[in-house]
Amino acid sequence: MTNELTDNLFSLIKSLSPSEKRQFTLYVGRIGVNSDSKFLNLFKVMSRQKKYDEEYILKNTAISKQQLSNIKAHLYKQLLISLKLNPVHQSVPINIREQMDFAYILYRKGLYKQSLKILEKVKATALHYEEKVLAYDILEWEKIIESQYITRSTHNRAETLVQETKDLTELNLISGKLSNLSLQLYNIFLKMGHARTQEESDTIRDYFKQNLPEFDIAKLGFREKLWLYKAHLWYSFISQNFISCYRYSSKWIDLFKEYPHLISVHPVSYLKGNHYLLESLFYLNHTALFEKTLKHLEETLKDPKIPDDDNIATLSFLYVYSNKLNLRFMKGNFDNGDMLVEKIEKKIKKYGSRIDGHHIMIFYYKIASLYFGNGNYTKCIDFLKRIIDSKSLEVREDLMCFSRILNLVAHYEAGKDYHLESLVKSTYKFLIKMNDMHKVQKEMIRFLRNLPEVSPLYIKDEFRKLHSTLKVYEDHPYERRAFLYLDILSWLESRIEDRPVAEIIAEKVKLVSR
């Protein structure tokens, strides 16, 4: 077995809960000869290991080196079958496929009417739960049976099946185009973040319009509308149209209110919709509604409709704690963040194998910003270093760029001027390489490069000059994105007025929060 498959088996075993391990043992033990089987012994040995050790396995089982590969493959398959039988992992799509398997068995037995009866019933279930791809597969089986055998089921059976197929084909085609568009826009956002220039904005707009399929909104069901709203949401985020982000994330949530029975079928999409609604409110600085929505999200996670599984646990951590940090920024509350940061780091360690590098680095940037606001520049630099040193291709370009800018400011504030010149040069080279040199960054680089040479008597004058220069970009459609990542203006005001940056931000929050 390849190393990849070995790693997959080991990580699968380590992901099992105690109850899942007991069920697997019972599942294997249902056949007496399995009680001392080699694959069960392999499972027991690997369950005890903290790190995969092949030599230990060979010493403590009756498995030879030549047999090990096949036994690991068999164990992996048996584990998946056991998990599939576990009531915790039962779901609408799994139950539909199971009924389709039963129908196929009856078909092979020549019991065509019984097979059609199951297919008709399960097709209605598939359509009710918006599983239209499965419904299409069911229709294809129905047509095979009807075309091969005279079942005399109904008078206009053929016409009905043909029309149902046409309707589903059209909706599946629209859904496929919308899901492709949504995924591509999400990929663009992960790579570059918000549009940086008018040219980029125009390119994204043209791409969106060219790939948005034609449709009649009245004919679209839950699934098609969900992909439509997702595509609009990502387009809005890239374009920095946060009012539109709020509109489409709200439509996303309202869709689940219209189809409440689908919350348990698509819990991930439901939670994501709530998260993006919070993201929109964060960028719109709507503090009161943000806090209310965050509280609703935490209460939602306790709802029995939301499955209690590893995937939901991971997403719950991402969405709740990311927005807890955002709420602190919105309120200008940077104090006593160590306990929150400690919880986040523990959960990153716990769920790290299930979280992509992009989301982990976003956590680090937000934590660095929290410490920067609190004046703890050493810890701020420590977390920024994790981003800057990251080799992950998943980390967004704009996140890397602004991490380096914040790193420069933090080094200056920490009194580490001896690093400043080399950091300015490396940051400048990086921004040029990333094609991310905009006016705000250029002014910051110029300012920090000259700062060590400025006399302490004139330092405030330099801060005032930079503040006046940057202030004009605060509402610029593309330059303003710098202020989404780093509140440079508040930092400058804190230096000019000799007050903590947290105090400056807190005052602004009171003026603009809603």
Short mmCIF file of C-alpha atoms in Angstrom, two decimals:
data_model
loop_
_atom_site.label_atom_id
_atom_site.label_comp_id
_atom_site.label_asym_id
_atom_site.label_seq_id
_atom_site.Cartn_x
_atom_site.Cartn_y
_atom_site.Cartn_z
CA MET A 1 0.00 0.00 0.00
CA THR A 2 1.29 3.47 -0.78
CA ASN A 3 2.28 5.87 1.99
CA GLU A 4 -0.77 7.98 1.14
CA LEU A 5 -3.15 5.10 1.74
CA THR A 6 -1.32 4.15 4.93
CA ASP A 7 -1.67 7.72 6.18
CA ASN A 8 -5.36 7.67 5.23
CA LEU A 9 -5.95 4.48 7.20
CA PHE A 10 -4.09 5.75 10.26
CA SER A 11 -5.86 9.14 10.25
CA LEU A 12 -9.23 7.39 9.81
CA ILE A 13 -8.60 5.15 12.82
CA LYS A 14 -7.47 8.14 14.91
CA SER A 15 -10.64 10.05 13.97
CA LEU A 16 -12.91 7.33 15.38
CA SER A 17 -14.82 8.06 18.56
CA PRO A 18 -14.96 5.39 21.33
CA SER A 19 -18.50 4.46 20.29
CA GLU A 20 -17.43 4.07 16.64
CA LYS A 21 -14.57 1.81 17.72
CA ARG A 22 -16.97 -0.34 19.77
CA GLN A 23 -19.36 -0.55 16.85
CA PHE A 24 -16.56 -1.65 14.53
CA THR A 25 -15.55 -4.41 16.93
CA LEU A 26 -19.19 -5.57 17.14
CA TYR A 27 -19.58 -5.30 13.37
CA VAL A 28 -16.53 -7.50 12.80
CA GLY A 29 -17.51 -9.90 15.59
CA ARG A 30 -20.93 -10.64 14.08
CA ILE A 31 -19.16 -13.40 12.16
CA GLY A 32 -17.39 -15.70 14.59
CA VAL A 33 -14.36 -16.39 12.42
CA ASN A 34 -13.55 -12.68 12.39
CA SER A 35 -12.99 -12.49 16.14
CA ASP A 36 -9.30 -13.30 15.76
CA SER A 37 -8.82 -12.11 12.20
CA LYS A 38 -5.64 -10.37 11.07
CA PHE A 39 -7.37 -7.14 10.00
CA LEU A 40 -9.05 -6.83 13.43
CA ASN A 41 -5.71 -7.37 15.16
CA LEU A 42 -4.19 -4.74 12.89
CA PHE A 43 -6.98 -2.36 13.92
CA LYS A 44 -6.32 -2.96 17.62
CA VAL A 45 -2.59 -2.38 17.27
CA MET A 46 -2.94 0.76 15.14
CA SER A 47 -5.56 2.16 17.57
CA ARG A 48 -2.96 2.07 20.34
CA GLN A 49 -0.26 3.79 18.29
CA LYS A 50 0.33 7.53 18.53
CA LYS A 51 2.46 7.41 15.40
CA TYR A 52 2.36 4.83 12.61
CA ASP A 53 5.09 2.23 13.25
CA GLU A 54 5.23 -0.63 10.76
CA GLU A 55 7.97 -2.57 12.57
CA TYR A 56 5.90 -2.61 15.76
CA ILE A 57 2.86 -3.88 13.82
CA LEU A 58 4.83 -6.76 12.27
CA LYS A 59 6.25 -7.74 15.68
CA ASN A 60 2.89 -7.67 17.47
CA THR A 61 0.65 -9.37 14.90
CA ALA A 62 0.77 -12.53 12.82
CA ILE A 63 0.86 -10.42 9.66
CA SER A 64 3.80 -10.82 7.31
CA LYS A 65 5.31 -7.88 5.44
CA GLN A 66 3.95 -9.29 2.17
CA GLN A 67 0.41 -9.50 3.58
CA LEU A 68 0.35 -6.08 5.26
CA SER A 69 -0.58 -4.04 2.20
CA ASN A 70 -3.68 -6.12 1.36
CA ILE A 71 -4.79 -6.34 5.00
CA LYS A 72 -4.56 -2.56 5.41
CA ALA A 73 -6.68 -2.09 2.29
CA HIS A 74 -9.26 -4.58 3.61
CA LEU A 75 -9.32 -2.91 7.04
CA TYR A 76 -9.88 0.51 5.45
CA LYS A 77 -12.86 -0.82 3.48
CA GLN A 78 -14.39 -2.55 6.52
CA LEU A 79 -14.06 0.63 8.61
CA LEU A 80 -15.96 2.62 5.99
CA ILE A 81 -18.72 -0.01 5.81
CA SER A 82 -19.03 0.03 9.61
CA LEU A 83 -19.25 3.84 9.66
CA LYS A 84 -21.87 3.76 6.93
CA LEU A 85 -24.03 1.47 9.10
CA ASN A 86 -23.69 3.78 12.10
CA PRO A 87 -26.97 5.68 12.70
CA VAL A 88 -24.94 8.84 13.43
CA HIS A 89 -23.71 8.88 9.84
CA GLN A 90 -27.02 8.12 8.22
CA SER A 91 -28.21 10.89 5.91
CA VAL A 92 -30.80 11.51 3.23
CA PRO A 93 -28.38 10.95 0.30
CA ILE A 94 -27.06 7.71 1.86
CA ASN A 95 -30.61 6.43 2.46
CA ILE A 96 -31.62 7.29 -1.10
CA ARG A 97 -28.63 5.42 -2.53
CA GLU A 98 -29.42 2.45 -0.31
CA GLN A 99 -32.98 2.30 -1.69
CA MET A 100 -31.56 2.57 -5.21
CA ASP A 101 -29.33 -0.43 -4.44
CA PHE A 102 -32.38 -2.39 -3.26
CA ALA A 103 -34.23 -1.48 -6.46
CA TYR A 104 -31.28 -2.66 -8.55
CA ILE A 105 -31.19 -5.99 -6.70
CA LEU A 106 -34.91 -6.49 -7.37
CA TYR A 107 -34.36 -5.57 -11.02
CA ARG A 108 -31.62 -8.21 -11.33
CA LYS A 109 -34.00 -10.73 -9.74
CA GLY A 110 -36.57 -9.97 -12.45
CA LEU A 111 -38.99 -8.38 -9.97
CA TYR A 112 -39.53 -5.31 -12.15
CA LYS A 113 -42.74 -3.97 -10.62
CA GLN A 114 -41.27 -4.16 -7.13
CA SER A 115 -38.16 -2.38 -8.39
CA LEU A 116 -40.24 0.38 -10.02
CA LYS A 117 -42.31 0.81 -6.87
CA ILE A 118 -39.18 1.48 -4.80
CA LEU A 119 -37.77 3.79 -7.46
CA GLU A 120 -40.97 5.85 -7.66
CA LYS A 121 -41.06 6.26 -3.91
CA VAL A 122 -37.39 7.12 -3.50
CA LYS A 123 -37.56 9.55 -6.44
CA ALA A 124 -40.21 11.55 -4.59
CA THR A 125 -37.90 11.60 -1.55
CA ALA A 126 -34.96 12.75 -3.67
CA LEU A 127 -36.97 15.62 -5.17
CA HIS A 128 -38.33 16.63 -1.76
CA TYR A 129 -34.79 16.97 -0.43
CA GLU A 130 -33.46 18.63 -3.61
CA GLU A 131 -31.22 15.68 -4.50
CA LYS A 132 -31.84 16.23 -8.20
CA VAL A 133 -28.74 14.45 -9.47
CA LEU A 134 -29.87 11.29 -7.68
CA ALA A 135 -33.42 11.86 -8.94
CA TYR A 136 -32.03 11.98 -12.49
CA ASP A 137 -30.22 8.66 -11.95
CA ILE A 138 -33.47 7.14 -10.66
CA LEU A 139 -35.31 8.36 -13.78
CA GLU A 140 -32.70 6.71 -15.98
CA TRP A 141 -33.30 3.38 -14.19
CA GLU A 142 -37.04 3.77 -14.55
CA LYS A 143 -36.66 4.35 -18.28
CA ILE A 144 -34.42 1.29 -18.65
CA ILE A 145 -37.02 -0.94 -16.97
CA GLU A 146 -39.94 0.59 -18.89
CA SER A 147 -38.13 0.26 -22.23
CA GLN A 148 -37.09 -3.36 -21.68
CA TYR A 149 -40.21 -4.82 -20.14
CA ILE A 150 -43.94 -4.34 -20.56
CA THR A 151 -44.90 -3.32 -17.05
CA ARG A 152 -48.29 -1.71 -17.95
CA SER A 153 -47.68 0.69 -15.05
CA THR A 154 -49.66 3.70 -16.38
CA HIS A 155 -51.18 4.82 -19.67
CA ASN A 156 -48.89 7.83 -20.29
CA ARG A 157 -45.89 6.55 -18.37
CA ALA A 158 -43.37 7.17 -21.17
CA GLU A 159 -44.44 10.79 -21.70
CA THR A 160 -44.24 11.47 -17.97
CA LEU A 161 -40.72 10.05 -17.65
CA VAL A 162 -39.49 11.97 -20.71
CA GLN A 163 -40.86 15.28 -19.40
CA GLU A 164 -39.46 14.69 -15.91
CA THR A 165 -36.06 13.96 -17.46
CA LYS A 166 -36.17 17.16 -19.53
CA ASP A 167 -37.06 19.27 -16.49
CA LEU A 168 -34.32 17.76 -14.34
CA THR A 169 -31.75 17.97 -17.13
CA GLU A 170 -32.39 21.70 -17.49
CA LEU A 171 -32.17 22.34 -13.74
CA ASN A 172 -29.07 20.15 -13.33
CA LEU A 173 -27.39 22.02 -16.19
CA ILE A 174 -28.14 25.41 -14.60
CA SER A 175 -27.01 24.14 -11.21
CA GLY A 176 -23.75 22.84 -12.71
CA LYS A 177 -22.97 26.18 -14.38
CA LEU A 178 -23.79 28.14 -11.23
CA SER A 179 -21.71 25.82 -9.02
CA ASN A 180 -18.78 26.12 -11.46
CA LEU A 181 -19.05 29.91 -11.41
CA SER A 182 -19.28 29.99 -7.62
CA LEU A 183 -16.25 27.73 -7.20
CA GLN A 184 -14.14 29.71 -9.68
CA LEU A 185 -14.98 33.02 -7.96
CA TYR A 186 -14.18 31.51 -4.56
CA ASN A 187 -10.84 30.30 -5.94
CA ILE A 188 -10.07 33.80 -7.29
CA PHE A 189 -10.92 35.32 -3.90
CA LEU A 190 -8.69 32.84 -2.07
CA LYS A 191 -5.81 33.63 -4.40
CA MET A 192 -5.90 37.43 -4.59
CA GLY A 193 -8.57 38.69 -2.17
CA HIS A 194 -10.39 41.90 -3.10
CA ALA A 195 -9.99 43.52 -6.53
CA ARG A 196 -6.95 45.80 -6.46
CA THR A 197 -7.52 47.94 -9.55
CA GLN A 198 -10.29 49.07 -11.88
CA GLU A 199 -8.86 46.69 -14.47
CA GLU A 200 -9.16 43.72 -12.09
CA SER A 201 -12.67 44.78 -11.13
CA ASP A 202 -13.70 45.02 -14.80
CA THR A 203 -12.17 41.62 -15.54
CA ILE A 204 -14.09 40.00 -12.67
CA ARG A 205 -17.32 41.72 -13.71
CA ASP A 206 -16.94 40.51 -17.32
CA TYR A 207 -16.10 36.98 -16.15
CA PHE A 208 -19.15 36.94 -13.89
CA LYS A 209 -21.53 38.16 -16.59
CA GLN A 210 -20.15 35.81 -19.25
CA ASN A 211 -20.47 32.73 -17.04
CA LEU A 212 -23.80 33.51 -15.38
CA PRO A 213 -26.31 31.22 -17.16
CA GLU A 214 -29.71 32.37 -18.31
CA PHE A 215 -32.57 31.20 -16.11
CA ASP A 216 -36.12 31.85 -15.01
CA ILE A 217 -35.91 32.51 -11.27
CA ALA A 218 -39.49 31.21 -10.83
CA LYS A 219 -38.39 27.77 -12.06
CA LEU A 220 -35.36 27.49 -9.80
CA GLY A 221 -35.51 25.35 -6.68
CA PHE A 222 -33.50 25.45 -3.47
CA ARG A 223 -30.28 24.01 -4.91
CA GLU A 224 -30.12 26.31 -7.93
CA LYS A 225 -30.87 29.43 -5.87
CA LEU A 226 -28.26 28.45 -3.30
CA TRP A 227 -25.52 28.29 -5.96
CA LEU A 228 -26.82 31.53 -7.47
CA TYR A 229 -26.57 33.38 -4.16
CA LYS A 230 -23.12 31.91 -3.50
CA ALA A 231 -21.87 33.13 -6.89
CA HIS A 232 -23.25 36.63 -6.28
CA LEU A 233 -21.75 36.66 -2.79
CA TRP A 234 -18.21 35.87 -3.96
CA TYR A 235 -18.50 38.36 -6.81
CA SER A 236 -19.59 41.00 -4.28
CA PHE A 237 -16.73 40.20 -1.88
CA ILE A 238 -14.13 40.45 -4.64
CA SER A 239 -15.69 43.74 -5.81
CA GLN A 240 -15.79 45.08 -2.21
CA ASN A 241 -19.53 45.67 -2.55
CA PHE A 242 -20.35 44.80 1.05
CA ILE A 243 -23.97 45.93 0.87
CA SER A 244 -24.43 43.39 -1.91
CA CYS A 245 -22.60 40.81 0.28
CA TYR A 246 -25.15 41.46 3.02
CA ARG A 247 -28.04 41.21 0.54
CA TYR A 248 -27.01 37.83 -0.86
CA SER A 249 -25.93 36.28 2.43
CA SER A 250 -29.37 37.29 3.78
CA LYS A 251 -31.03 35.67 0.75
CA TRP A 252 -28.94 32.58 1.47
CA ILE A 253 -30.26 32.37 5.06
CA ASP A 254 -33.83 33.17 3.97
CA LEU A 255 -33.65 30.25 1.55
CA PHE A 256 -33.23 27.88 4.49
CA LYS A 257 -36.14 29.55 6.24
CA GLU A 258 -38.21 28.75 3.15
CA TYR A 259 -36.95 25.13 3.15
CA PRO A 260 -36.40 24.36 6.87
CA HIS A 261 -36.36 20.59 6.30
CA LEU A 262 -33.08 21.03 4.35
CA ILE A 263 -31.11 22.45 7.29
CA SER A 264 -30.33 18.94 8.55
CA VAL A 265 -29.48 17.79 5.00
CA HIS A 266 -27.19 20.74 4.21
CA PRO A 267 -25.96 21.89 7.65
CA VAL A 268 -22.61 23.04 6.27
CA SER A 269 -24.24 25.42 3.78
CA TYR A 270 -26.55 26.71 6.49
CA LEU A 271 -23.64 27.49 8.83
CA LYS A 272 -21.59 29.02 6.00
CA GLY A 273 -24.50 31.32 5.16
CA ASN A 274 -24.58 32.56 8.75
CA HIS A 275 -20.81 33.06 8.70
CA TYR A 276 -20.86 35.14 5.51
CA LEU A 277 -23.72 37.20 6.87
CA LEU A 278 -21.45 37.99 9.83
CA GLU A 279 -18.56 38.79 7.48
CA SER A 280 -20.78 41.26 5.61
CA LEU A 281 -21.90 42.94 8.84
CA PHE A 282 -18.27 43.18 9.96
CA TYR A 283 -17.25 45.06 6.83
CA LEU A 284 -20.35 47.27 7.11
CA ASN A 285 -19.45 47.92 10.77
CA HIS A 286 -22.99 47.10 11.94
CA THR A 287 -21.97 46.13 15.47
CA ALA A 288 -25.35 45.62 17.14
CA LEU A 289 -26.70 43.36 14.40
CA PHE A 290 -23.35 41.54 14.20
CA GLU A 291 -23.44 40.71 17.90
CA LYS A 292 -27.05 39.52 17.64
CA THR A 293 -26.24 37.35 14.59
CA LEU A 294 -23.18 35.83 16.29
CA LYS A 295 -25.27 34.92 19.32
CA HIS A 296 -27.85 33.33 16.99
CA LEU A 297 -25.09 31.29 15.30
CA GLU A 298 -23.88 29.95 18.65
CA GLU A 299 -27.44 29.01 19.61
CA THR A 300 -27.99 27.39 16.19
CA LEU A 301 -25.07 25.04 16.79
CA LYS A 302 -27.01 23.56 19.73
CA ASP A 303 -30.03 22.84 17.50
CA PRO A 304 -30.71 19.07 17.08
CA LYS A 305 -31.12 19.72 13.33
CA ILE A 306 -27.37 20.36 13.13
CA PRO A 307 -25.48 17.03 13.13
CA ASP A 308 -22.88 16.52 15.83
CA ASP A 309 -19.92 15.31 13.77
CA ASP A 310 -16.26 16.16 13.21
CA ASN A 311 -16.92 18.28 10.13
CA ILE A 312 -19.50 20.47 11.91
CA ALA A 313 -17.24 20.74 14.98
CA THR A 314 -14.38 22.03 12.82
CA LEU A 315 -16.55 24.56 10.97
CA SER A 316 -18.16 25.68 14.22
CA PHE A 317 -14.73 26.51 15.60
CA LEU A 318 -13.75 28.42 12.45
CA TYR A 319 -16.91 30.49 12.26
CA VAL A 320 -17.50 31.21 15.94
CA TYR A 321 -13.94 32.10 16.94
CA SER A 322 -13.12 34.03 13.79
CA ASN A 323 -16.15 36.21 14.46
CA LYS A 324 -15.37 36.51 18.16
CA LEU A 325 -12.12 38.16 17.08
CA ASN A 326 -14.00 40.36 14.60
CA LEU A 327 -16.38 41.49 17.35
CA ARG A 328 -13.43 42.60 19.44
CA PHE A 329 -12.15 44.71 16.54
CA MET A 330 -15.58 46.22 15.98
CA LYS A 331 -15.83 47.22 19.64
CA GLY A 332 -12.22 48.32 19.91
CA ASN A 333 -11.71 45.76 22.66
CA PHE A 334 -8.08 44.60 22.53
CA ASP A 335 -7.52 43.90 26.25
CA ASN A 336 -7.29 40.49 27.92
CA GLY A 337 -7.08 38.56 24.68
CA ASP A 338 -4.67 35.88 25.91
CA MET A 339 -7.41 33.51 27.07
CA LEU A 340 -9.22 33.72 23.72
CA VAL A 341 -5.96 33.24 21.81
CA GLU A 342 -5.10 30.22 23.98
CA LYS A 343 -8.46 28.62 23.15
CA ILE A 344 -7.97 29.28 19.45
CA GLU A 345 -4.47 27.74 19.44
CA LYS A 346 -5.72 24.63 21.25
CA LYS A 347 -8.51 24.20 18.74
CA ILE A 348 -6.17 24.75 15.79
CA LYS A 349 -4.03 21.95 17.21
CA LYS A 350 -7.11 19.76 17.66
CA TYR A 351 -8.66 20.42 14.24
CA GLY A 352 -5.49 21.33 12.36
CA SER A 353 -5.58 18.32 10.04
CA ARG A 354 -9.07 19.34 8.87
CA ILE A 355 -8.42 23.07 8.41
CA ASP A 356 -6.73 24.45 5.30
CA GLY A 357 -3.67 26.69 5.61
CA HIS A 358 -5.59 29.75 4.40
CA HIS A 359 -7.98 29.78 7.35
CA ILE A 360 -5.22 29.10 9.88
CA MET A 361 -3.22 32.07 8.55
CA ILE A 362 -6.28 34.32 8.75
CA PHE A 363 -6.52 33.38 12.44
CA TYR A 364 -2.85 34.28 12.91
CA TYR A 365 -3.31 37.66 11.20
CA LYS A 366 -6.33 38.50 13.35
CA ILE A 367 -4.49 37.44 16.51
CA ALA A 368 -1.49 39.56 15.45
CA SER A 369 -3.85 42.52 14.93
CA LEU A 370 -5.38 41.91 18.37
CA TYR A 371 -1.96 42.05 20.02
CA PHE A 372 -0.99 45.09 17.93
CA GLY A 373 -4.08 46.92 19.19
CA ASN A 374 -3.15 45.98 22.75
CA GLY A 375 0.42 47.24 22.31
CA ASN A 376 1.95 43.76 22.66
CA TYR A 377 4.19 44.09 19.61
CA THR A 378 6.42 41.12 20.43
CA LYS A 379 3.50 38.68 20.27
CA CYS A 380 2.15 40.51 17.22
CA ILE A 381 5.48 39.91 15.43
CA ASP A 382 5.52 36.24 16.51
CA PHE A 383 2.16 35.53 14.87
CA LEU A 384 3.00 37.54 11.74
CA LYS A 385 6.21 35.53 11.39
CA ARG A 386 4.11 32.36 11.12
CA ILE A 387 2.37 33.85 8.09
CA ILE A 388 5.48 35.34 6.48
CA ASP A 389 7.44 32.09 6.89
CA SER A 390 4.57 29.98 5.57
CA LYS A 391 5.24 28.10 2.34
CA SER A 392 1.60 27.15 1.88
CA LEU A 393 0.17 27.87 -1.56
CA GLU A 394 -3.24 28.24 0.09
CA VAL A 395 -2.36 31.55 1.76
CA ARG A 396 -3.94 34.49 0.00
CA GLU A 397 -1.55 36.95 -1.68
CA ASP A 398 -3.07 40.06 -0.13
CA LEU A 399 -2.88 38.49 3.34
CA MET A 400 0.86 37.90 2.84
CA CYS A 401 1.35 41.49 1.64
CA PHE A 402 -0.43 43.17 4.54
CA SER A 403 1.20 40.83 7.05
CA ARG A 404 4.55 42.23 5.94
CA ILE A 405 3.32 45.83 6.20
CA LEU A 406 1.97 45.25 9.71
CA ASN A 407 5.23 43.48 10.57
CA LEU A 408 7.17 46.62 9.64
CA VAL A 409 4.99 48.83 11.84
CA ALA A 410 5.18 46.36 14.74
CA HIS A 411 8.98 46.26 14.54
CA TYR A 412 9.09 50.04 14.65
CA GLU A 413 6.73 50.16 17.65
CA ALA A 414 8.70 47.43 19.44
CA GLY A 415 11.86 49.54 19.12
CA LYS A 416 13.54 47.02 16.83
CA ASP A 417 14.85 49.71 14.49
CA TYR A 418 17.99 47.72 13.73
CA HIS A 419 15.82 45.32 11.68
CA LEU A 420 13.83 48.02 9.94
CA GLU A 421 16.09 48.74 6.96
CA SER A 422 16.41 45.09 5.90
CA LEU A 423 12.68 44.49 6.53
CA VAL A 424 11.73 47.50 4.40
CA LYS A 425 13.87 46.19 1.53
CA SER A 426 12.50 42.63 1.72
CA THR A 427 8.92 43.90 2.00
CA TYR A 428 9.39 46.23 -0.96
CA LYS A 429 10.77 43.37 -3.09
CA PHE A 430 7.90 41.10 -2.04
CA LEU A 431 5.21 43.65 -2.91
CA ILE A 432 6.82 44.25 -6.31
CA LYS A 433 6.92 40.49 -6.93
CA MET A 434 3.25 40.16 -5.93
CA ASN A 435 2.31 43.16 -8.10
CA ASP A 436 0.67 44.65 -5.03
CA MET A 437 2.39 48.04 -4.76
CA HIS A 438 -0.41 50.58 -4.33
CA LYS A 439 -0.32 54.14 -3.11
CA VAL A 440 -1.06 53.29 0.52
CA GLN A 441 1.71 50.68 0.65
CA LYS A 442 4.16 52.94 -1.21
CA GLU A 443 3.58 55.76 1.25
CA MET A 444 3.98 53.39 4.22
CA ILE A 445 7.23 51.99 2.82
CA ARG A 446 8.61 55.47 2.08
CA PHE A 447 7.65 56.68 5.56
CA LEU A 448 9.15 53.71 7.42
CA ARG A 449 12.33 53.80 5.31
CA ASN A 450 13.00 57.44 6.28
CA LEU A 451 11.76 57.19 9.88
CA PRO A 452 15.09 56.29 11.58
CA GLU A 453 16.65 59.48 10.15
CA VAL A 454 13.93 61.81 11.47
CA SER A 455 14.76 63.83 14.56
CA PRO A 456 12.51 63.12 17.59
CA LEU A 457 11.62 66.83 17.57
CA TYR A 458 9.97 66.48 14.17
CA ILE A 459 8.57 62.97 14.39
CA LYS A 460 4.98 64.07 15.01
CA ASP A 461 5.12 66.32 11.97
CA GLU A 462 6.03 63.29 9.87
CA PHE A 463 3.14 61.31 11.36
CA ARG A 464 0.77 64.19 10.56
CA LYS A 465 2.03 64.40 6.98
CA LEU A 466 1.51 60.67 6.42
CA HIS A 467 -1.95 60.82 8.03
CA SER A 468 -2.99 63.66 5.69
CA THR A 469 -1.62 61.75 2.70
CA LEU A 470 -3.41 58.49 3.56
CA LYS A 471 -6.69 60.04 4.71
CA VAL A 472 -7.69 60.84 1.12
CA TYR A 473 -7.55 57.11 0.28
CA GLU A 474 -9.90 56.03 3.07
CA ASP A 475 -12.91 55.90 0.75
CA HIS A 476 -11.03 55.18 -2.48
CA PRO A 477 -12.68 52.16 -4.21
CA TYR A 478 -9.42 50.18 -4.40
CA GLU A 479 -6.92 51.83 -2.07
CA ARG A 480 -9.34 51.52 0.85
CA ARG A 481 -8.80 47.76 0.98
CA ALA A 482 -5.57 48.48 2.87
CA PHE A 483 -7.68 49.79 5.74
CA LEU A 484 -9.69 46.55 5.80
CA TYR A 485 -6.55 44.74 6.96
CA LEU A 486 -4.73 47.36 8.99
CA ASP A 487 -6.18 50.47 10.62
CA ILE A 488 -3.17 52.60 9.69
CA LEU A 489 -4.99 55.89 10.30
CA SER A 490 -5.86 55.01 13.89
CA TRP A 491 -2.27 54.00 14.52
CA LEU A 492 -1.02 57.35 13.17
CA GLU A 493 -3.55 59.24 15.27
CA SER A 494 -2.39 57.35 18.35
CA ARG A 495 1.22 58.42 17.64
CA ILE A 496 0.22 62.02 17.02
CA GLU A 497 -1.93 62.26 20.17
CA ASP A 498 0.29 60.05 22.38
CA ARG A 499 -2.62 57.75 23.20
CA PRO A 500 -3.04 53.96 22.91
CA VAL A 501 -4.30 52.86 19.51
CA ALA A 502 -7.03 50.82 21.24
CA GLU A 503 -8.39 54.00 22.80
CA ILE A 504 -8.52 55.76 19.41
CA ILE A 505 -10.33 52.82 17.78
CA ALA A 506 -12.79 52.51 20.68
CA GLU A 507 -13.77 56.17 20.27
CA LYS A 508 -14.33 55.69 16.53
CA VAL A 509 -16.46 52.64 17.23
CA LYS A 510 -18.81 54.67 19.41
CA LEU A 511 -19.21 57.25 16.65
CA VAL A 512 -19.82 54.91 13.70
CA SER A 513 -21.22 51.68 15.17
CA ARG A 514 -24.87 50.93 14.66
#
